[in-house]
Tab-separated table of C-alpha atoms in Angstrom:
chain	number	residue	atom	x	y	z
A	1	UNK	CA	-42.877	-50.907	-76.580
A	2	UNK	CA	-45.358	-48.052	-74.777
A	3	UNK	CA	-44.533	-48.003	-70.892
A	4	UNK	CA	-46.236	-45.710	-68.695
A	5	UNK	CA	-44.048	-43.714	-66.508
A	6	UNK	CA	-45.528	-42.402	-62.849
A	7	UNK	CA	-43.698	-40.165	-60.960
A	8	UNK	CA	-44.688	-40.239	-56.904
A	9	UNK	CA	-44.697	-37.433	-54.522
A	10	UNK	CA	-41.774	-38.456	-52.106
A	11	UNK	CA	-43.461	-37.966	-48.190
A	12	UNK	CA	-40.118	-37.860	-46.704
A	13	UNK	CA	-39.630	-35.193	-44.664
A	14	UNK	CA	-38.197	-32.002	-46.422
A	15	UNK	CA	-36.594	-33.753	-50.160
A	16	UNK	CA	-37.971	-31.337	-52.573
A	17	UNK	CA	-36.021	-33.481	-54.994
A	18	UNK	CA	-37.092	-35.422	-58.601
A	19	UNK	CA	-35.086	-37.945	-60.438
A	20	UNK	CA	-38.174	-36.565	-63.649
A	21	UNK	CA	-38.235	-32.413	-64.674
A	22	UNK	CA	-40.302	-31.759	-67.529
A	23	UNK	CA	-37.329	-32.168	-69.663
A	24	UNK	CA	-37.073	-35.035	-69.047
A	25	UNK	CA	-40.863	-35.902	-69.265
A	26	UNK	CA	-41.642	-34.130	-72.060
A	27	UNK	CA	-38.589	-36.447	-73.410
A	28	UNK	CA	-40.556	-39.809	-72.755
A	29	UNK	CA	-43.833	-38.214	-74.008
A	30	UNK	CA	-42.293	-38.018	-77.522
A	31	UNK	CA	-40.776	-40.842	-76.615
A	32	UNK	CA	-44.398	-42.020	-77.678
A	33	UNK	CA	-44.960	-43.220	-73.504
A	34	UNK	CA	-47.382	-41.800	-71.421
A	35	UNK	CA	-46.756	-40.022	-67.873
A	36	UNK	CA	-48.815	-39.310	-64.542
A	37	UNK	CA	-47.792	-36.887	-61.571
A	38	UNK	CA	-48.793	-36.894	-57.956
A	39	UNK	CA	-49.414	-33.345	-57.441
A	40	UNK	CA	-46.105	-32.271	-54.136
A	41	UNK	CA	-46.388	-28.640	-52.966
A	42	UNK	CA	-43.413	-29.825	-51.477
A	43	UNK	CA	-41.048	-30.802	-55.308
A	44	UNK	CA	-38.929	-28.298	-56.775
A	45	UNK	CA	-40.537	-28.146	-60.023
A	46	UNK	CA	-43.734	-26.738	-59.938
A	47	UNK	CA	-46.922	-29.278	-60.725
A	48	UNK	CA	-48.724	-26.852	-63.316
A	49	UNK	CA	-44.926	-27.421	-65.596
A	50	UNK	CA	-45.312	-31.184	-65.943
A	51	UNK	CA	-48.761	-30.328	-67.126
A	52	UNK	CA	-47.844	-28.004	-69.658
A	53	UNK	CA	-45.710	-30.563	-71.169
A	54	UNK	CA	-48.698	-33.031	-71.623
A	55	UNK	CA	-48.640	-34.689	-68.211
A	56	UNK	CA	-51.133	-36.578	-66.467
A	57	UNK	CA	-51.653	-35.383	-62.557
A	58	UNK	CA	-52.986	-36.971	-60.011
A	59	UNK	CA	-53.211	-36.867	-56.442
A	60	UNK	CA	-50.293	-38.157	-54.029
A	61	UNK	CA	-50.164	-41.115	-53.429
A	62	UNK	CA	-52.349	-42.666	-55.644
A	63	UNK	CA	-49.958	-44.684	-57.873
A	64	UNK	CA	-50.511	-47.556	-54.726
A	65	UNK	CA	-53.905	-48.424	-57.517
A	66	UNK	CA	-52.307	-47.857	-61.048
A	67	UNK	CA	-52.034	-50.833	-63.364
A	68	UNK	CA	-49.874	-53.385	-62.324
A	69	UNK	CA	-47.680	-52.177	-65.419
A	70	UNK	CA	-46.490	-49.015	-64.723
A	71	UNK	CA	-43.213	-48.016	-64.063
A	72	UNK	CA	-43.161	-45.901	-59.929
A	73	UNK	CA	-40.901	-43.389	-60.431
A	74	UNK	CA	-38.939	-42.319	-57.392
A	75	UNK	CA	-36.585	-40.541	-54.980
A	76	UNK	CA	-36.825	-41.734	-51.447
A	77	UNK	CA	-38.030	-44.641	-49.282
A	78	UNK	CA	-42.352	-44.706	-49.799
A	79	UNK	CA	-43.328	-44.573	-46.905
A	80	UNK	CA	-43.611	-45.896	-42.733
A	81	UNK	CA	-44.896	-47.764	-41.807
A	82	UNK	CA	-46.600	-49.204	-44.248
A	83	UNK	CA	-46.941	-53.123	-45.808
A	84	UNK	CA	-49.143	-53.692	-48.178
A	85	UNK	CA	-47.658	-56.032	-50.969
A	86	UNK	CA	-45.824	-54.291	-53.442
A	87	UNK	CA	-47.002	-55.500	-57.346
A	88	UNK	CA	-45.226	-53.042	-59.635
A	89	UNK	CA	-42.036	-52.558	-61.069
A	90	UNK	CA	-40.682	-49.289	-58.214
A	91	UNK	CA	-37.522	-47.042	-58.599
A	92	UNK	CA	-36.155	-45.950	-55.925
A	93	UNK	CA	-33.457	-45.598	-53.988
A	94	UNK	CA	-34.272	-48.669	-52.159
A	95	UNK	CA	-31.844	-49.343	-49.705
A	96	UNK	CA	-32.003	-52.508	-48.563
A	97	UNK	CA	-29.242	-54.454	-50.209
A	98	UNK	CA	-26.679	-53.688	-47.324
A	99	UNK	CA	-28.142	-54.785	-44.466
A	100	UNK	CA	-29.898	-51.507	-43.247
A	101	UNK	CA	-32.892	-51.201	-41.011
A	102	UNK	CA	-36.360	-51.783	-42.516
A	103	UNK	CA	-34.444	-53.723	-45.452
A	104	UNK	CA	-36.004	-56.909	-45.035
A	105	UNK	CA	-38.995	-55.570	-44.192
A	106	UNK	CA	-39.581	-53.376	-47.712
A	107	UNK	CA	-38.001	-57.153	-49.529
A	108	UNK	CA	-40.712	-59.054	-47.936
A	109	UNK	CA	-43.327	-56.741	-49.320
A	110	UNK	CA	-42.535	-56.639	-52.684
A	111	UNK	CA	-42.152	-60.341	-52.354
A	112	UNK	CA	-45.289	-61.390	-51.248
A	113	UNK	CA	-46.250	-58.820	-54.555
A	114	UNK	CA	-45.044	-59.641	-57.212
A	115	UNK	CA	-43.853	-56.240	-57.352
A	116	UNK	CA	-39.053	-56.014	-58.584
A	117	UNK	CA	-37.401	-52.523	-57.161
A	118	UNK	CA	-34.300	-50.804	-59.496
A	119	UNK	CA	-32.749	-49.210	-57.054
A	120	UNK	CA	-31.322	-46.700	-58.164
A	121	UNK	CA	-27.374	-46.727	-56.411
A	122	UNK	CA	-27.356	-50.063	-58.973
A	123	UNK	CA	-27.941	-48.740	-62.343
A	124	UNK	CA	-24.539	-48.885	-62.966
A	125	UNK	CA	-22.672	-49.606	-66.064
A	126	UNK	CA	-20.340	-52.636	-68.089
A	127	UNK	CA	-17.964	-50.993	-65.886
A	128	UNK	CA	-19.745	-51.199	-61.743
A	129	UNK	CA	-19.874	-47.841	-62.240
A	130	UNK	CA	-23.200	-45.554	-61.553
A	131	UNK	CA	-24.642	-44.462	-63.979
A	132	UNK	CA	-27.512	-41.652	-61.849
A	133	UNK	CA	-25.684	-40.168	-58.328
A	134	UNK	CA	-26.375	-37.254	-56.686
A	135	UNK	CA	-23.106	-37.760	-55.286
A	136	UNK	CA	-20.851	-34.396	-56.273
A	137	UNK	CA	-23.280	-32.614	-55.009
A	138	UNK	CA	-24.914	-34.839	-51.711
A	139	UNK	CA	-20.386	-33.828	-51.237
A	140	UNK	CA	-20.812	-29.758	-51.876
A	141	UNK	CA	-23.292	-29.632	-49.018
A	142	UNK	CA	-22.865	-31.677	-46.770
A	143	UNK	CA	-18.979	-29.050	-47.074
A	144	UNK	CA	-20.924	-26.907	-47.299
A	145	UNK	CA	-23.506	-27.804	-44.239
A	146	UNK	CA	-20.037	-28.876	-41.991
A	147	UNK	CA	-18.141	-25.926	-42.533
A	148	UNK	CA	-21.770	-23.946	-41.025
A	149	UNK	CA	-21.256	-26.697	-38.035
A	150	UNK	CA	-17.219	-25.645	-36.875
A	151	UNK	CA	-18.201	-21.407	-37.856
A	152	UNK	CA	-21.775	-21.965	-34.952
A	153	UNK	CA	-18.673	-24.160	-32.713
A	154	UNK	CA	-15.817	-21.102	-33.117
A	155	UNK	CA	-18.983	-18.714	-32.711
A	156	UNK	CA	-19.986	-19.395	-29.239
A	157	UNK	CA	-23.531	-20.222	-31.276
A	158	UNK	CA	-26.009	-22.754	-31.399
A	159	UNK	CA	-26.707	-25.366	-33.536
A	160	UNK	CA	-28.687	-24.240	-36.679
A	161	UNK	CA	-31.613	-25.720	-38.656
A	162	UNK	CA	-30.829	-27.269	-42.173
A	163	UNK	CA	-32.714	-25.344	-45.020
A	164	UNK	CA	-32.959	-24.841	-48.377
A	165	UNK	CA	-30.963	-22.781	-50.564
A	166	UNK	CA	-32.141	-21.797	-54.139
A	167	UNK	CA	-28.703	-21.530	-55.789
A	168	UNK	CA	-25.436	-22.751	-54.507
A	169	UNK	CA	-24.132	-18.652	-54.305
A	170	UNK	CA	-26.214	-17.744	-51.915
A	171	UNK	CA	-24.479	-20.706	-49.612
A	172	UNK	CA	-21.735	-19.865	-50.586
A	173	UNK	CA	-21.538	-16.321	-49.863
A	174	UNK	CA	-22.929	-16.923	-46.381
A	175	UNK	CA	-20.166	-19.070	-45.190
A	176	UNK	CA	-17.901	-16.948	-47.104
A	177	UNK	CA	-18.225	-14.218	-44.761
A	178	UNK	CA	-18.155	-15.922	-41.919
A	179	UNK	CA	-15.348	-17.531	-42.053
A	180	UNK	CA	-13.469	-14.262	-41.988
A	181	UNK	CA	-10.285	-14.465	-40.571
A	182	UNK	CA	-10.419	-18.559	-39.931
A	183	UNK	CA	-10.361	-21.058	-40.751
A	184	UNK	CA	-10.701	-24.591	-39.582
A	185	UNK	CA	-8.402	-27.634	-40.797
A	186	UNK	CA	-10.670	-29.612	-42.358
A	187	UNK	CA	-10.211	-33.368	-44.052
A	188	UNK	CA	-11.385	-35.589	-47.072
A	189	UNK	CA	-11.399	-38.469	-46.908
A	190	UNK	CA	-13.240	-40.392	-50.442
A	191	UNK	CA	-11.195	-37.277	-52.506
A	192	UNK	CA	-11.098	-38.437	-55.805
A	193	UNK	CA	-14.634	-39.959	-55.827
A	194	UNK	CA	-18.156	-37.930	-57.141
A	195	UNK	CA	-18.929	-36.804	-53.338
A	196	UNK	CA	-15.571	-36.227	-52.446
A	197	UNK	CA	-14.803	-34.173	-55.167
A	198	UNK	CA	-17.838	-31.982	-54.770
A	199	UNK	CA	-16.970	-31.324	-51.117
A	200	UNK	CA	-13.380	-29.704	-52.619
A	201	UNK	CA	-14.983	-28.317	-54.910
A	202	UNK	CA	-17.024	-25.526	-51.684
A	203	UNK	CA	-14.378	-25.420	-49.881
A	204	UNK	CA	-12.046	-24.244	-53.437
A	205	UNK	CA	-14.942	-21.595	-53.799
A	206	UNK	CA	-14.619	-19.951	-49.704
A	207	UNK	CA	-10.914	-20.695	-49.070
A	208	UNK	CA	-10.367	-23.873	-47.706
A	209	UNK	CA	-7.772	-26.950	-48.627
A	210	UNK	CA	-8.093	-29.903	-46.604
A	211	UNK	CA	-5.875	-32.449	-46.796
A	212	UNK	CA	-6.987	-35.163	-49.110
A	213	UNK	CA	-7.396	-39.031	-48.425
A	214	UNK	CA	-8.727	-41.348	-51.118
A	215	UNK	CA	-8.405	-45.476	-51.465
A	216	UNK	CA	-4.128	-45.353	-51.846
A	217	UNK	CA	-3.969	-43.614	-48.121
A	218	UNK	CA	-6.376	-45.471	-46.648
A	219	UNK	CA	-6.065	-48.974	-48.372
A	220	UNK	CA	-3.937	-51.008	-45.413
A	221	UNK	CA	-6.797	-50.270	-43.283
A	222	UNK	CA	-7.551	-47.973	-39.537
A	223	UNK	CA	-8.222	-46.009	-37.275
A	224	UNK	CA	-6.213	-43.190	-38.546
A	225	UNK	CA	-5.095	-41.004	-35.749
A	226	UNK	CA	-3.827	-38.027	-38.498
A	227	UNK	CA	-7.623	-37.964	-38.784
A	228	UNK	CA	-8.309	-36.930	-35.681
A	229	UNK	CA	-5.796	-34.102	-35.466
A	230	UNK	CA	-8.016	-32.064	-38.243
A	231	UNK	CA	-11.024	-30.205	-36.068
A	232	UNK	CA	-13.673	-30.922	-39.198
A	233	UNK	CA	-13.349	-34.710	-41.685
A	234	UNK	CA	-15.712	-35.093	-43.801
A	235	UNK	CA	-15.995	-38.447	-45.116
A	236	UNK	CA	-17.519	-38.880	-49.097
A	237	UNK	CA	-16.160	-42.471	-49.465
A	238	UNK	CA	-17.440	-45.366	-51.461
A	239	UNK	CA	-18.083	-48.818	-48.790
A	240	UNK	CA	-18.970	-51.628	-50.456
A	241	UNK	CA	-16.875	-54.026	-48.479
A	242	UNK	CA	-16.325	-54.165	-44.845
A	243	UNK	CA	-13.422	-52.827	-43.811
A	244	UNK	CA	-11.793	-51.109	-40.407
A	245	UNK	CA	-12.691	-48.084	-39.096
A	246	UNK	CA	-11.441	-44.130	-40.171
A	247	UNK	CA	-12.138	-43.724	-36.305
A	248	UNK	CA	-12.784	-44.830	-33.295
A	249	UNK	CA	-12.949	-43.462	-29.591
A	250	UNK	CA	-9.745	-44.270	-29.317
A	251	UNK	CA	-7.584	-42.146	-31.498
A	252	UNK	CA	-9.572	-39.146	-29.968
A	253	UNK	CA	-8.151	-38.572	-27.978
A	254	UNK	CA	-6.093	-35.502	-27.150
A	255	UNK	CA	-6.991	-34.878	-30.279
A	256	UNK	CA	-8.078	-32.015	-31.772
A	257	UNK	CA	-11.215	-33.293	-33.865
A	258	UNK	CA	-14.901	-31.802	-33.002
A	259	UNK	CA	-16.800	-32.029	-36.192
A	260	UNK	CA	-17.748	-34.945	-38.055
A	261	UNK	CA	-19.588	-34.281	-41.106
A	262	UNK	CA	-20.310	-38.257	-42.089
A	263	UNK	CA	-21.703	-37.412	-45.704
A	264	UNK	CA	-21.656	-41.552	-46.802
A	265	UNK	CA	-24.791	-41.410	-43.605
A	266	UNK	CA	-24.903	-44.959	-42.959
A	267	UNK	CA	-25.402	-45.765	-39.716
A	268	UNK	CA	-27.659	-48.937	-39.768
A	269	UNK	CA	-25.339	-50.615	-42.404
A	270	UNK	CA	-23.021	-53.469	-41.575
A	271	UNK	CA	-20.626	-51.542	-43.241
A	272	UNK	CA	-20.180	-47.973	-41.646
A	273	UNK	CA	-16.362	-47.096	-41.372
A	274	UNK	CA	-17.557	-44.431	-38.586
A	275	UNK	CA	-18.780	-46.073	-35.746
A	276	UNK	CA	-19.396	-43.649	-33.090
A	277	UNK	CA	-22.872	-43.106	-33.534
A	278	UNK	CA	-26.404	-45.692	-34.423
A	279	UNK	CA	-28.505	-42.880	-35.749
A	280	UNK	CA	-28.828	-39.631	-38.860
A	281	UNK	CA	-29.415	-36.805	-37.984
A	282	UNK	CA	-32.413	-34.104	-38.360
A	283	UNK	CA	-33.283	-30.829	-40.437
A	284	UNK	CA	-34.249	-30.341	-37.938
A	285	UNK	CA	-31.510	-31.182	-35.357
A	286	UNK	CA	-27.955	-32.016	-37.445
A	287	UNK	CA	-25.817	-32.010	-35.224
A	288	UNK	CA	-25.492	-35.315	-32.289
A	289	UNK	CA	-22.101	-33.811	-29.557
A	290	UNK	CA	-21.077	-36.575	-28.175
A	291	UNK	CA	-18.423	-37.862	-25.337
A	292	UNK	CA	-15.737	-38.761	-26.834
A	293	UNK	CA	-12.342	-39.600	-25.855
A	294	UNK	CA	-13.327	-36.408	-22.505
A	295	UNK	CA	-14.328	-33.759	-25.923
A	296	UNK	CA	-17.523	-32.952	-26.642
A	297	UNK	CA	-17.641	-34.038	-30.848
A	298	UNK	CA	-20.697	-32.887	-32.967
A	299	UNK	CA	-20.988	-35.709	-35.402
A	300	UNK	CA	-22.952	-34.451	-38.743
A	301	UNK	CA	-25.047	-37.124	-40.907
A	302	UNK	CA	-27.973	-36.449	-42.579
A	303	UNK	CA	-29.347	-38.976	-45.812
A	304	UNK	CA	-30.254	-36.402	-48.011
A	305	UNK	CA	-28.172	-33.434	-48.044
A	306	UNK	CA	-28.641	-33.122	-52.258
A	307	UNK	CA	-31.455	-31.564	-51.239
A	308	UNK	CA	-30.472	-28.901	-49.540
A	309	UNK	CA	-29.863	-27.868	-52.889
A	310	UNK	CA	-33.193	-28.844	-55.108
A	311	UNK	CA	-32.387	-27.128	-57.519
A	312	UNK	CA	-30.055	-27.750	-59.108
A	313	UNK	CA	-29.661	-31.532	-57.919
A	314	UNK	CA	-32.779	-32.493	-59.180
A	315	UNK	CA	-31.059	-31.346	-62.926
A	316	UNK	CA	-28.140	-32.594	-62.782
A	317	UNK	CA	-29.487	-36.245	-61.735
A	318	UNK	CA	-31.955	-36.119	-64.127
A	319	UNK	CA	-29.754	-35.146	-67.455
A	320	UNK	CA	-28.132	-38.854	-66.371
A	321	UNK	CA	-31.262	-40.563	-66.073
A	322	UNK	CA	-32.674	-39.435	-68.636
A	323	UNK	CA	-30.620	-42.042	-71.300
A	324	UNK	CA	-31.206	-44.927	-69.460
A	325	UNK	CA	-35.035	-44.377	-68.145
A	326	UNK	CA	-35.875	-44.127	-72.330
A	327	UNK	CA	-34.006	-46.908	-73.595
A	328	UNK	CA	-35.743	-48.900	-69.831
A	329	UNK	CA	-39.101	-47.634	-71.274
A	330	UNK	CA	-39.252	-48.732	-74.098
A	331	UNK	CA	-37.133	-52.280	-73.972
A	332	UNK	CA	-37.115	-53.413	-70.494
A	333	UNK	CA	-33.517	-55.629	-71.280
A	334	UNK	CA	-32.127	-52.032	-70.541
A	335	UNK	CA	-29.297	-54.021	-69.449
A	336	UNK	CA	-28.454	-51.573	-66.773
A	337	UNK	CA	-31.550	-52.049	-65.437
A	338	UNK	CA	-31.419	-55.737	-65.222
A	339	UNK	CA	-28.598	-54.999	-63.692
A	340	UNK	CA	-30.324	-53.065	-60.754
A	341	UNK	CA	-32.880	-56.143	-61.495
A	342	UNK	CA	-30.774	-59.265	-60.550
A	343	UNK	CA	-29.135	-57.208	-56.882
A	344	UNK	CA	-32.682	-56.951	-55.808
A	345	UNK	CA	-33.914	-60.609	-56.479
A	346	UNK	CA	-30.010	-62.047	-55.416
A	347	UNK	CA	-31.464	-60.394	-52.274
A	348	UNK	CA	-34.494	-60.763	-52.201
A	349	UNK	CA	-34.375	-64.581	-53.128
A	350	UNK	CA	-32.635	-64.972	-49.643
A	351	UNK	CA	-35.986	-64.088	-47.390
């Protein structure tokens, strides 16, 4: 079976990642498929690198007029404030199955156009484990951003805007320099997962050894006063069912907690375990400062943290995804993609 894979440009601010590298594109072409790549100045990989391995280059957003049978591959959300019916098979993080803002509108677009969404978050194997995830890098970059924020706070500086780094070593060196002679008391919840592993890896590299909790410590349900006793709380837990919150304003009374980093960042979702904020931050203003229990607390919640290390996170994710993408391109009944499609159908059928 021959497929046409169309890598679309990303429209989200500061999104430089890609789910497909030239190495992967070349393998798809060698498999007999067509690969089209939309031009994108912000993408961490140059357009010419794709062209050099045989990809067709086209203008940004031209996927909208691609033949109906084309598979549209992306990463983050489609352009905002659009309502055109969606006719293609789309692969991207749709954020549409947990009651998030805009979910109903997106599903209506697919339903009216007859297209389908293969949500990257729901590409799972027979053990219900995701086959491709940015989790490690979300935890790694979230922890790094939290440490930068704590350094700003402890040094009496305004919080710095976020910016990406060419390589993690550059960021680690900066953090080590900023934290000389001081170290916050840090707690990580969800420490045994991919995301938690990334956070712990970063913290270890800069000489911080946090309190680490996972399911065993949280299964009885929160809120947990222990969390509030730390200077920095990093939430990396994957939540799939409604649970009591990890923290609320009441347990913050007379407690030290000053930086809350919610790597999971699902403020508009029904499963948010940190109900202290209702919107994500931005790269320009990543922290939200709130008066909670008589003290100003600062919440860091940005929904594309891995793009702070766009090259490393893209290469890792694309390598995880590629074998399954190659299989799907050759056989659309691939079981992993069928599971993702089933999630889409179960939710779109309710619209």
